Coordinates of C-alpha atoms in Angstrom, one line a residue:
Chain H
M2 CA -8.1 27.7 -0.7
Y3 CA -6.6 24.3 -0.5
P4 CA -4.7 23.3 2.7
K5 CA -0.9 23.4 2.6
Q6 CA -0.7 19.9 4.1
I7 CA -2.8 16.8 4.5
S8 CA -2.1 14.0 7.0
I9 CA -2.8 10.6 5.4
Y10 CA -4.2 8.0 7.7
E11 CA -3.1 4.7 6.1
V12 CA -5.7 2.0 6.8
G13 CA -4.4 -0.7 4.4
P14 CA -3.1 -3.1 7.0
R15 CA -6.4 -3.1 8.8
D16 CA -9.4 -1.9 6.9
G17 CA -7.8 -3.2 3.7
L18 CA -6.4 -6.6 4.8
Q19 CA -9.4 -7.5 6.8
N20 CA -11.3 -7.9 3.5
E21 CA -8.5 -9.7 1.6
A22 CA -7.4 -13.3 1.7
Q23 CA -5.4 -14.3 4.8
L24 CA -1.8 -13.0 4.6
G25 CA 1.1 -14.4 6.5
L26 CA 2.6 -12.5 9.5
E27 CA 5.8 -11.7 7.8
A28 CA 4.1 -10.1 4.8
K29 CA 2.1 -7.9 7.1
V30 CA 5.1 -6.8 9.1
Q31 CA 7.0 -6.0 5.8
L32 CA 4.0 -4.1 4.6
I33 CA 3.8 -1.9 7.6
N34 CA 7.5 -1.4 7.6
G35 CA 7.3 -0.5 4.0
L36 CA 4.5 2.0 4.6
S37 CA 6.4 3.8 7.4
A38 CA 9.5 3.9 5.1
C39 CA 7.5 5.9 2.5
G40 CA 6.8 8.6 5.0
L41 CA 3.4 7.6 6.3
K42 CA 3.1 8.8 9.9
R43 CA -0.2 7.2 10.9
I44 CA -0.8 3.6 10.2
E45 CA -3.7 1.4 11.3
A46 CA -1.8 -1.8 12.0
G47 CA -4.4 -4.2 13.2
S48 CA -7.6 -5.0 15.0
F49 CA -8.5 -6.7 18.3
V50 CA -11.9 -8.1 17.4
S51 CA -12.8 -11.7 17.7
P52 CA -10.8 -13.9 15.3
K53 CA -14.1 -15.8 14.8
W54 CA -15.4 -12.7 13.0
V55 CA -12.2 -11.4 11.4
P56 CA -9.7 -14.2 11.1
Q57 CA -7.4 -12.0 9.0
M58 CA -6.6 -9.9 12.0
A59 CA -6.0 -12.7 14.5
D60 CA -2.3 -12.1 14.6
S61 CA -2.4 -8.4 15.3
T62 CA -0.4 -8.7 18.6
A63 CA 2.4 -10.5 16.7
V64 CA 2.3 -7.9 14.0
L65 CA 2.6 -5.0 16.4
Q66 CA 5.4 -6.9 18.2
Q67 CA 7.5 -7.5 15.1
I68 CA 7.2 -4.3 13.2
E69 CA 10.2 -1.9 13.2
R70 CA 8.7 1.0 15.1
Q71 CA 9.6 4.4 13.8
Q72 CA 9.6 7.1 16.5
N73 CA 7.4 9.6 14.8
V74 CA 4.9 7.1 13.5
T75 CA 1.6 6.4 15.2
Y76 CA 0.5 2.8 15.0
S77 CA -3.1 2.2 15.8
A78 CA -5.5 -0.7 16.2
L79 CA -9.3 -1.1 16.1
T80 CA -10.7 -2.0 19.5
P81 CA -14.4 -2.9 19.8
N82 CA -14.4 -3.4 23.6
L83 CA -12.4 -3.2 26.8
S84 CA -10.9 -6.7 26.2
G85 CA -9.7 -5.6 22.8
F86 CA -8.4 -2.4 24.2
E87 CA -6.3 -4.2 26.8
Q88 CA -4.8 -6.5 24.2
A89 CA -4.0 -3.4 22.1
I90 CA -2.3 -1.7 25.0
A91 CA -0.3 -4.8 25.8
A92 CA 0.8 -4.8 22.2
H93 CA 2.0 -1.2 22.6
V94 CA -0.3 0.6 20.1
N95 CA 0.1 4.4 20.1
E96 CA -3.6 4.9 19.7
V97 CA -6.8 2.9 19.4
A98 CA -9.9 3.3 17.3
V99 CA -13.6 2.6 18.0
F100 CA -16.2 1.9 15.4
T101 CA -19.9 2.8 15.1
A102 CA -22.3 3.9 12.4
A103 CA -24.7 6.7 11.4
S104 CA -27.2 4.0 10.4
E105 CA -29.2 2.0 12.9
S106 CA -29.6 -1.0 10.5
F107 CA -25.9 -1.1 9.7
C108 CA -24.9 -0.9 13.3
Q109 CA -27.3 -3.7 14.2
R110 CA -26.0 -6.0 11.4
N111 CA -22.4 -5.0 11.7
I112 CA -21.8 -4.9 15.5
N113 CA -25.1 -6.3 16.7
C114 CA -26.4 -3.4 18.8
S115 CA -28.0 0.0 18.4
I116 CA -26.0 3.1 17.9
A117 CA -26.7 4.2 21.4
E118 CA -25.6 0.9 22.8
S119 CA -22.4 1.0 20.7
L120 CA -21.6 4.3 22.3
R121 CA -22.3 2.9 25.8
R122 CA -19.9 0.0 25.1
F123 CA -17.2 2.5 24.3
D124 CA -17.5 4.2 27.7
T125 CA -15.1 1.8 29.4
I126 CA -12.6 2.2 26.5
F127 CA -12.6 5.9 26.8
V128 CA -12.1 5.7 30.6
A129 CA -9.3 3.2 30.3
A130 CA -7.7 5.1 27.4
K131 CA -7.7 8.4 29.4
A132 CA -6.0 6.6 32.3
A133 CA -3.4 5.1 30.0
N134 CA -2.9 8.4 28.1
I135 CA -3.9 6.8 24.9
K136 CA -5.7 8.7 22.2
V137 CA -9.0 7.3 20.8
R138 CA -10.1 7.8 17.2
A139 CA -13.7 7.0 16.2
Y140 CA -15.1 5.8 13.0
V141 CA -18.6 6.6 11.9
S142 CA -19.7 4.5 9.0
C143 CA -22.5 5.0 6.4
V144 CA -22.3 8.8 6.6
L145 CA -23.4 9.2 2.9
G146 CA -25.6 6.1 2.7
C147 CA -26.3 2.7 4.0
P148 CA -26.6 -0.7 2.2
Y149 CA -29.8 -1.4 4.2
E150 CA -31.4 2.0 4.7
G151 CA -30.3 4.0 1.7
A152 CA -30.0 7.7 2.4
I153 CA -28.8 8.8 5.9
N154 CA -29.9 12.0 7.6
I155 CA -26.9 14.2 8.0
E156 CA -28.1 15.4 11.3
Q157 CA -27.8 11.8 12.5
V158 CA -24.2 11.8 11.3
A159 CA -23.5 15.1 13.2
A160 CA -25.1 13.8 16.4
V161 CA -23.2 10.5 16.5
S162 CA -20.0 12.3 15.7
Q163 CA -20.5 14.9 18.4
A164 CA -21.3 12.1 20.9
L165 CA -18.0 10.5 20.2
I166 CA -16.1 13.8 20.5
D167 CA -17.9 14.5 23.8
M168 CA -16.9 11.1 25.0
G169 CA -13.2 11.9 24.3
A170 CA -12.4 10.9 20.8
Y171 CA -9.7 13.2 19.4
Q172 CA -10.9 12.7 15.8
V173 CA -13.9 11.3 14.1
S174 CA -13.4 9.6 10.7
L175 CA -16.5 10.1 8.5
G176 CA -16.9 6.9 6.4
D177 CA -18.7 6.6 3.1
T178 CA -18.6 2.9 3.7
I179 CA -20.3 1.9 0.4
G180 CA -18.9 4.8 -1.6
V181 CA -22.3 6.1 -2.8
G182 CA -21.7 9.8 -2.1
T183 CA -21.2 12.5 -4.7
P184 CA -19.3 15.8 -4.3
Q185 CA -22.3 18.0 -3.3
N186 CA -23.8 15.7 -0.7
A187 CA -20.3 14.8 0.6
R188 CA -19.7 18.5 1.2
Q189 CA -23.2 19.1 2.7
M190 CA -22.6 16.3 5.1
L191 CA -19.2 17.6 6.1
D192 CA -20.6 21.1 6.5
A193 CA -23.4 19.8 8.8
V194 CA -20.9 17.9 11.0
S195 CA -18.6 21.0 11.0
Q196 CA -21.4 23.0 12.6
R197 CA -20.7 21.0 15.7
I198 CA -17.1 19.8 15.4
A199 CA -14.0 21.7 14.3
P200 CA -12.8 20.3 10.9
Q201 CA -9.4 19.6 12.4
Q202 CA -11.1 16.9 14.5
L203 CA -12.6 15.3 11.5
A204 CA -11.2 12.9 8.8
L205 CA -12.7 11.8 5.5
H206 CA -12.8 8.1 4.9
F207 CA -14.4 7.8 1.5
H208 CA -14.6 4.5 -0.3
D209 CA -14.2 4.5 -4.1
T210 CA -16.9 1.9 -4.9
Y211 CA -18.5 4.2 -7.5
G212 CA -15.3 5.9 -8.5
Q213 CA -16.3 9.2 -6.7
A214 CA -13.9 9.3 -3.8
L215 CA -11.4 11.8 -5.2
A216 CA -14.1 14.1 -6.5
N217 CA -15.8 13.9 -3.1
I218 CA -12.5 14.7 -1.3
L219 CA -11.9 17.6 -3.7
A220 CA -15.3 19.1 -2.9
C221 CA -14.3 19.0 0.8
L222 CA -10.7 20.1 0.6
D223 CA -11.2 23.8 1.4
S224 CA -13.3 23.1 4.5
G225 CA -10.4 23.0 7.0
I226 CA -10.2 19.3 7.0
S227 CA -6.6 18.0 7.6
T228 CA -6.8 14.2 7.7
I229 CA -7.8 11.8 4.9
D230 CA -8.0 8.0 5.3
S231 CA -6.9 5.7 2.4
A232 CA -5.4 2.3 1.8
V233 CA -2.3 1.4 -0.2
A234 CA -3.3 -0.2 -3.5
G235 CA -6.9 0.3 -2.5
L236 CA -6.7 -2.9 -0.5
G237 CA -9.9 -4.3 0.8
G238 CA -12.5 -4.4 -1.9
C239 CA -16.1 -3.8 -1.0
P240 CA -17.8 -6.4 1.2
Y241 CA -21.2 -5.2 0.0
A242 CA -20.5 -5.7 -3.7
R243 CA -18.1 -8.5 -4.7
G244 CA -15.5 -7.5 -7.3
A245 CA -16.2 -3.8 -6.6
S246 CA -13.7 -1.3 -5.2
G247 CA -13.6 -0.4 -1.5
N248 CA -11.0 1.8 0.1
L249 CA -9.6 4.7 -1.9
A250 CA -6.0 3.9 -3.0
T251 CA -3.5 6.0 -1.2
E252 CA -1.5 6.3 -4.4
D253 CA -4.4 7.9 -6.3
L254 CA -5.0 10.3 -3.4
L255 CA -1.4 11.3 -3.2
Y256 CA -1.3 11.9 -6.9
M257 CA -4.2 14.4 -6.6
L258 CA -3.0 16.1 -3.5
H259 CA 0.6 16.5 -4.8
G260 CA -0.8 17.8 -8.0
L261 CA -2.6 20.5 -6.0
G262 CA 0.6 21.4 -4.3
I263 CA -0.5 19.9 -1.0
E264 CA 2.3 18.3 1.1
T265 CA 1.8 14.9 2.5
G266 CA 5.4 13.9 3.3
V267 CA 4.8 10.6 1.5
D268 CA 6.9 9.3 -1.4
L269 CA 4.4 8.3 -4.1
Q270 CA 6.8 6.1 -6.2
Q271 CA 8.1 4.3 -3.2
L272 CA 4.5 3.7 -2.0
A273 CA 3.5 2.4 -5.4
N274 CA 6.3 -0.2 -5.1
V275 CA 5.0 -1.2 -1.6
G276 CA 1.5 -1.5 -3.1
H277 CA 2.8 -3.5 -6.0
K278 CA 4.5 -6.0 -3.7
I279 CA 1.5 -6.5 -1.4
C280 CA -0.7 -7.1 -4.5
Q281 CA 1.7 -9.7 -5.8
Q282 CA 1.6 -11.4 -2.4
L283 CA -2.2 -11.4 -2.4
G284 CA -2.2 -12.5 -6.1
K285 CA -4.4 -9.6 -7.1
R286 CA -4.4 -6.6 -9.3
S287 CA -3.9 -3.3 -7.6
S288 CA -7.0 -1.1 -7.3
S289 CA -4.8 2.0 -7.7
K290 CA -5.0 3.5 -11.2
V291 CA -1.8 5.5 -10.4
S292 CA 0.0 2.3 -9.6
Q293 CA -1.2 0.6 -12.8
A294 CA 0.0 3.6 -14.8
L295 CA 3.4 3.9 -12.9
M296 CA 4.2 0.2 -13.1
N297 CA 4.3 0.3 -16.9
Chain F
M26 CA -22.8 27.1 -9.7
Y27 CA -23.0 23.7 -11.5
P28 CA -24.7 23.7 -14.9
K29 CA -28.3 22.4 -15.1
Q30 CA -27.4 20.1 -18.0
I31 CA -24.4 18.5 -19.5
S32 CA -24.2 17.0 -23.0
I33 CA -22.3 13.7 -23.0
Y34 CA -20.3 13.0 -26.1
E35 CA -20.0 9.2 -26.2
V36 CA -16.7 8.1 -27.7
G37 CA -16.8 4.4 -26.8
P38 CA -17.5 3.0 -30.3
R39 CA -14.5 4.9 -31.7
D40 CA -11.9 6.2 -29.2
G41 CA -12.8 3.1 -27.1
L42 CA -13.0 0.3 -29.6
Q43 CA -10.0 1.4 -31.6
N44 CA -7.9 0.4 -28.6
E45 CA -9.6 -2.9 -28.0
A46 CA -9.5 -6.3 -29.6
Q47 CA -11.2 -6.5 -33.0
L48 CA -15.0 -6.7 -32.6
G49 CA -17.5 -8.0 -35.1
L50 CA -19.7 -5.7 -37.2
E51 CA -22.9 -6.9 -35.6
A52 CA -21.6 -6.3 -32.0
K53 CA -20.6 -2.7 -33.0
V54 CA -24.0 -2.0 -34.5
Q55 CA -25.7 -3.4 -31.4
L56 CA -23.5 -1.3 -29.2
I57 CA -24.3 1.9 -31.0
N58 CA -28.0 1.1 -31.0
G59 CA -27.8 0.3 -27.3
L60 CA -26.2 3.6 -26.6
S61 CA -28.8 5.6 -28.4
A62 CA -31.5 3.7 -26.6
C63 CA -30.0 4.9 -23.3
G64 CA -30.6 8.5 -24.3
L65 CA -27.2 9.4 -25.6
K66 CA -27.6 12.1 -28.3
R67 CA -24.0 12.3 -29.6
I68 CA -22.2 9.2 -30.5
E69 CA -18.8 8.8 -32.2
A70 CA -19.6 5.8 -34.4
G71 CA -16.4 5.2 -36.3
S72 CA -13.2 6.4 -38.0
F73 CA -12.1 6.8 -41.6
V74 CA -8.4 6.4 -41.1
S75 CA -6.3 3.9 -42.9
P76 CA -7.2 0.3 -41.9
K77 CA -3.4 -0.3 -41.9
W78 CA -3.1 1.9 -38.9
V79 CA -6.4 1.2 -37.1
P80 CA -7.8 -2.1 -38.3
Q81 CA -10.5 -2.0 -35.6
M82 CA -12.2 0.8 -37.5
A83 CA -12.0 -0.7 -41.0
D84 CA -15.8 -1.5 -41.1
S85 CA -16.9 2.0 -40.2
T86 CA -18.9 2.4 -43.4
A87 CA -20.8 -0.8 -42.8
V88 CA -21.4 0.2 -39.1
L89 CA -22.9 3.5 -40.1
Q90 CA -25.0 1.8 -42.8
Q91 CA -26.5 -0.8 -40.4
I92 CA -27.2 1.1 -37.2
E93 CA -30.8 2.1 -36.5
R94 CA -30.6 5.9 -36.9
Q95 CA -32.5 7.9 -34.2
Q96 CA -33.6 11.2 -35.5
N97 CA -32.3 13.3 -32.7
V98 CA -29.0 11.6 -32.4
T99 CA -25.8 12.9 -34.0
Y100 CA -23.5 10.1 -35.3
S101 CA -20.0 11.3 -36.0
A102 CA -16.8 9.9 -37.4
L103 CA -13.1 10.8 -37.2
T104 CA -11.8 12.0 -40.6
P105 CA -8.0 12.6 -40.9
N106 CA -8.1 13.9 -44.5
L107 CA -10.4 14.7 -47.4
S108 CA -10.6 11.0 -48.5
G109 CA -11.8 10.0 -45.1
F110 CA -14.2 12.9 -45.1
E111 CA -15.7 11.8 -48.4
Q112 CA -16.1 8.2 -47.1
A113 CA -17.8 9.6 -44.0
I114 CA -20.2 11.7 -46.0
A115 CA -21.0 8.7 -48.2
A116 CA -21.8 6.8 -45.0
H117 CA -24.2 9.6 -44.0
V118 CA -22.5 10.8 -40.8
N119 CA -24.1 13.8 -39.1
E120 CA -20.8 15.4 -38.3
V121 CA -17.1 14.7 -38.6
A122 CA -14.1 15.2 -36.3
V123 CA -10.5 16.1 -36.9
F124 CA -7.6 15.4 -34.6
T125 CA -4.4 17.2 -33.7
A126 CA -2.3 17.8 -30.6
A127 CA -1.0 20.5 -28.4
S128 CA 2.4 18.7 -28.3
E129 CA 4.7 18.8 -31.4
S130 CA 6.3 15.5 -30.5
F131 CA 3.0 13.7 -30.0
C132 CA 1.7 15.2 -33.3
Q133 CA 4.8 14.0 -35.1
R134 CA 4.6 10.5 -33.7
N135 CA 0.8 10.1 -33.9
I136 CA 0.0 11.7 -37.2
N137 CA 3.5 12.1 -38.7
C138 CA 3.5 15.9 -39.2
S139 CA 3.9 19.1 -37.3
I140 CA 0.9 20.8 -35.6
A141 CA 0.9 23.5 -38.2
E142 CA 1.0 21.0 -41.0
S143 CA -1.9 19.0 -39.4
L144 CA -4.0 22.2 -39.4
R145 CA -3.2 22.8 -43.1
R146 CA -4.3 19.3 -43.9
F147 CA -7.7 20.0 -42.3
D148 CA -8.2 23.0 -44.6
T149 CA -9.8 20.9 -47.4
I150 CA -12.0 19.1 -44.9
F151 CA -13.3 22.4 -43.5
V152 CA -14.0 23.7 -47.0
A153 CA -15.8 20.5 -48.0
A154 CA -17.7 20.3 -44.7
K155 CA -19.0 23.8 -45.1
A156 CA -20.1 23.1 -48.7
A157 CA -21.9 19.9 -47.4
N158 CA -23.3 21.7 -44.4
I159 CA -21.6 19.2 -42.1
K160 CA -20.3 20.3 -38.7
V161 CA -16.7 19.7 -37.8
R162 CA -15.5 18.9 -34.3
A163 CA -11.8 19.1 -33.4
Y164 CA -9.8 17.1 -30.9
V165 CA -6.7 18.6 -29.3
S166 CA -4.7 15.9 -27.5
C167 CA -2.1 16.2 -24.7
V168 CA -3.6 19.4 -23.3
L169 CA -2.4 18.5 -19.8
G170 CA 0.8 16.6 -20.6
C171 CA 2.5 14.6 -23.3
P172 CA 4.1 11.1 -23.1
Y173 CA 7.1 12.4 -24.9
E174 CA 7.5 16.0 -23.8
G175 CA 6.0 16.0 -20.3
A176 CA 4.4 19.3 -19.4
I177 CA 2.6 21.3 -22.1
N178 CA 2.4 25.1 -22.2
I179 CA -1.3 26.0 -21.8
E180 CA -0.8 28.9 -24.2
Q181 CA 0.0 26.4 -26.9
V182 CA -3.2 24.6 -26.1
A183 CA -5.1 27.8 -26.4
A184 CA -3.4 28.8 -29.6
V185 CA -4.1 25.4 -31.3
S186 CA -7.7 25.5 -30.1
Q187 CA -8.3 28.9 -31.4
A188 CA -6.8 28.0 -34.8
L189 CA -9.3 25.2 -35.1
I190 CA -12.2 27.4 -34.1
D191 CA -11.0 30.0 -36.6
M192 CA -10.9 27.4 -39.3
G193 CA -14.6 26.6 -38.6
A194 CA -14.7 23.9 -35.9
Y195 CA -17.9 24.2 -33.9
Q196 CA -16.3 22.7 -30.8
V197 CA -12.8 21.8 -29.6
S198 CA -12.5 18.8 -27.4
L199 CA -9.6 19.2 -24.9
G200 CA -7.9 15.9 -24.4
D201 CA -5.9 14.9 -21.4
T202 CA -4.7 12.0 -23.5
I203 CA -2.6 10.3 -20.9
G204 CA -4.7 11.3 -17.9
V205 CA -1.9 13.0 -16.0
G206 CA -3.8 16.2 -15.1
T207 CA -5.0 17.1 -11.6
P208 CA -7.8 19.5 -10.7
Q209 CA -5.9 22.7 -10.4
N210 CA -3.9 22.5 -13.6
A211 CA -7.0 21.1 -15.5
R212 CA -8.9 24.3 -14.5
Q213 CA -6.0 26.6 -15.2
M214 CA -5.7 25.1 -18.7
L215 CA -9.5 25.5 -19.3
D216 CA -9.4 29.1 -18.0
A217 CA -6.5 29.9 -20.4
V218 CA -8.4 28.4 -23.4
S219 CA -11.6 30.1 -22.3
Q220 CA -9.8 33.5 -22.6
R221 CA -10.1 33.0 -26.3
I222 CA -13.0 30.6 -26.9
A223 CA -16.4 30.6 -25.3
P224 CA -16.7 27.6 -23.0
Q225 CA -19.8 26.4 -24.9
Q226 CA -17.5 25.7 -27.8
L227 CA -15.2 23.5 -25.6
A228 CA -15.5 20.0 -24.4
L229 CA -13.5 18.1 -21.8
H230 CA -12.0 14.8 -22.8
F231 CA -10.2 13.7 -19.7
H232 CA -8.7 10.2 -19.5
D233 CA -8.8 8.3 -16.2
T234 CA -5.3 6.8 -16.4
Y235 CA -4.4 8.2 -12.9
G236 CA -7.9 8.1 -11.5
Q237 CA -8.2 11.9 -11.7
A238 CA -10.8 12.4 -14.5
L239 CA -13.8 13.0 -12.3
A240 CA -12.0 15.3 -9.9
N241 CA -10.6 17.2 -12.9
I242 CA -14.1 17.5 -14.4
L243 CA -15.5 18.6 -11.1
A244 CA -12.9 21.4 -10.9
C245 CA -14.1 22.6 -14.3
L246 CA -17.8 22.2 -14.0
D247 CA -18.6 25.8 -13.0
S248 CA -16.7 27.2 -15.9
G249 CA -19.6 27.3 -18.4
I250 CA -18.5 24.1 -20.1
S251 CA -21.5 22.1 -21.5
T252 CA -20.0 19.0 -23.2
I253 CA -18.0 16.1 -21.7
D254 CA -16.5 13.2 -23.6
S255 CA -16.5 9.7 -22.1
A256 CA -16.7 6.1 -23.2
V257 CA -19.2 3.4 -22.0
A258 CA -17.4 0.9 -19.7
G259 CA -14.3 3.1 -20.0
L260 CA -13.5 1.2 -23.3
G261 CA -10.1 1.7 -24.8
G262 CA -7.5 1.3 -22.1
C263 CA -4.4 3.5 -22.4
P264 CA -2.1 2.8 -25.4
Y265 CA 0.8 4.4 -23.5
A266 CA 0.6 2.2 -20.4
R267 CA -0.6 -1.3 -21.0
G268 CA -3.1 -2.5 -18.4
A269 CA -3.9 1.1 -17.3
S270 CA -7.1 2.9 -17.8
G271 CA -7.9 5.2 -20.7
N272 CA -11.2 6.8 -21.4
L273 CA -13.3 7.9 -18.4
A274 CA -16.3 5.5 -18.1
T275 CA -19.6 7.2 -19.0
E276 CA -21.3 5.3 -16.2
D277 CA -18.9 6.9 -13.6
L278 CA -19.4 10.3 -15.1
L279 CA -23.2 10.0 -15.1
Y280 CA -23.2 8.9 -11.5
M281 CA -21.4 12.1 -10.4
L282 CA -23.3 14.4 -12.6
H283 CA -26.7 13.0 -11.6
G284 CA -25.6 13.1 -8.0
L285 CA -24.9 16.8 -8.5
G286 CA -28.4 17.3 -9.9
I287 CA -27.2 17.8 -13.4
E288 CA -29.4 16.4 -16.2
T289 CA -27.9 14.4 -19.0
G290 CA -30.9 12.6 -20.4
V291 CA -29.1 9.3 -20.1
D292 CA -30.4 6.2 -18.2
L293 CA -27.5 5.1 -16.1
Q294 CA -28.8 1.6 -15.3
Q295 CA -29.6 0.9 -18.9
L296 CA -26.1 2.2 -19.9
A297 CA -24.5 -0.1 -17.3
N298 CA -26.3 -3.0 -19.0
V299 CA -24.9 -1.9 -22.4
G300 CA -21.4 -1.6 -21.0
H301 CA -21.7 -5.0 -19.3
K302 CA -22.7 -6.6 -22.6
I303 CA -19.9 -5.1 -24.6
C304 CA -17.3 -6.1 -22.0
Q305 CA -18.6 -9.7 -22.1
Q306 CA -18.2 -9.6 -25.9
L307 CA -14.7 -8.3 -25.6
G308 CA -13.9 -10.8 -22.8
K309 CA -12.7 -8.0 -20.4
R310 CA -13.7 -6.5 -17.1
S311 CA -15.4 -3.2 -17.3
S312 CA -13.3 -0.2 -16.3
S313 CA -16.4 1.5 -14.8
K314 CA -16.5 1.3 -11.0
V315 CA -20.2 2.2 -11.1
S316 CA -20.8 -0.7 -13.4
Q317 CA -18.8 -3.1 -11.2
A318 CA -20.9 -1.9 -8.2
L319 CA -24.3 -2.0 -9.9
M320 CA -23.7 -5.4 -11.5
N321 CA -23.5 -7.0 -8.0

């Protein structure tokens, strides 16, 4: 049985744009306003990491100040540490997100510490977030494979996810960061994590690098999962394979879900227009096949 | 339960190249030789339609004469009428294919006659093929939607398919010609056709115009189906939406099937190399996401 509804977690303005050419403040603000106008209710709007590492996100405070807030929309930001969390709160985010990995090697290379140390660093964020009554979302990357280690033990994915839930995360987003999963191992991974965590507290964040994201999602759709991450126009590319795809395009996801009779509350044609515009501004071709088809 | 094996019907040299820029004879011959070297056992090598309509296929006789035939490989060609069939036989094809639609409007616009008339025209081909001991495959297009009519009644798909089997086709390839299907309606269509025809006599030919092909195939994989059509590098594009995708890339299909533990007998890395080469010759980017990822 497919679910009646799926909540889309739109990551284009953060996970997407952080891997694109630098975009101006106004274009970012317009993008986020365009996304909320399409009916998206959860939008990752920015990131408070060091601008040395991610210059594309250096203006996240200004972005969050200038967007037209919609009352029923959750605007979130990535916060790697307490300093980032405080900036995010000052910018009036509705929730924050922390980021670790199921792969030790990836964690080391990406955030320069062990998985255990990454969790310890989040402690102060969880404490401060609880005091501020701010929800914390957690990303676990490399759940279906790692660019450095290859296959990842699904028990490791489950253990890291559970640690984050135990610390206070309201949802863990399971990231197939390099898009190497296929339907059966995606489902096996989800089932292993669901042994410990209710599926309503999990999200799928499957990249489309090998074109498998929709099939992998389909294989997981009757598991009780209720949130899926995607990026308008498939923004972001894949930092581990230049020219390859990264984030699943929200348009392509919506097309499948709506075809299955699943409600998302998002207007696909309007979203395709938003994706078309941002791709024009970036001077790139949309990674969304639905967009390419609809724009003809 | 997934099947243990799937037979890939490689349509790149015909359904793919007929929608690409004209390619030289030698490049076509090398492509087909490259495909058989990868382990593909069924290759659609050309088409005997009027060169006025499909100039890209005008040299199909020369292609079939010059390829290095592998003993256990079936080389086929599209034959719209008895004249085409006779040319195909003279060029020593191993089997032929006929082509009609589940949509009256598409049939009219594409082959300039009604569906019933298209079937009557095939009569002489089936008679001649039986006499020559040549197998006939049949394509039914627009099984999940038509660019002119929109939705297509699945009973119409089943009826046309059955007529072709009754006339002597050994397999009917169900074409989502414009790639509009989603997993549930793809499966419903297949189930309707399977009421009349054993799934072993059916093939899935799903285009990836809206990025749904793999998910649609996944939804059909436990139906008893044993043949799937695809094109190396996703050759072909979509003639109904310029710039959009057409054929599903064989590389992306193999990646999913192999990930599910399904044998195809095809070497994915070698095939990606063949796809890379033909795209270089055509001066285009591969439509295969797997190829884009592997080539980095």
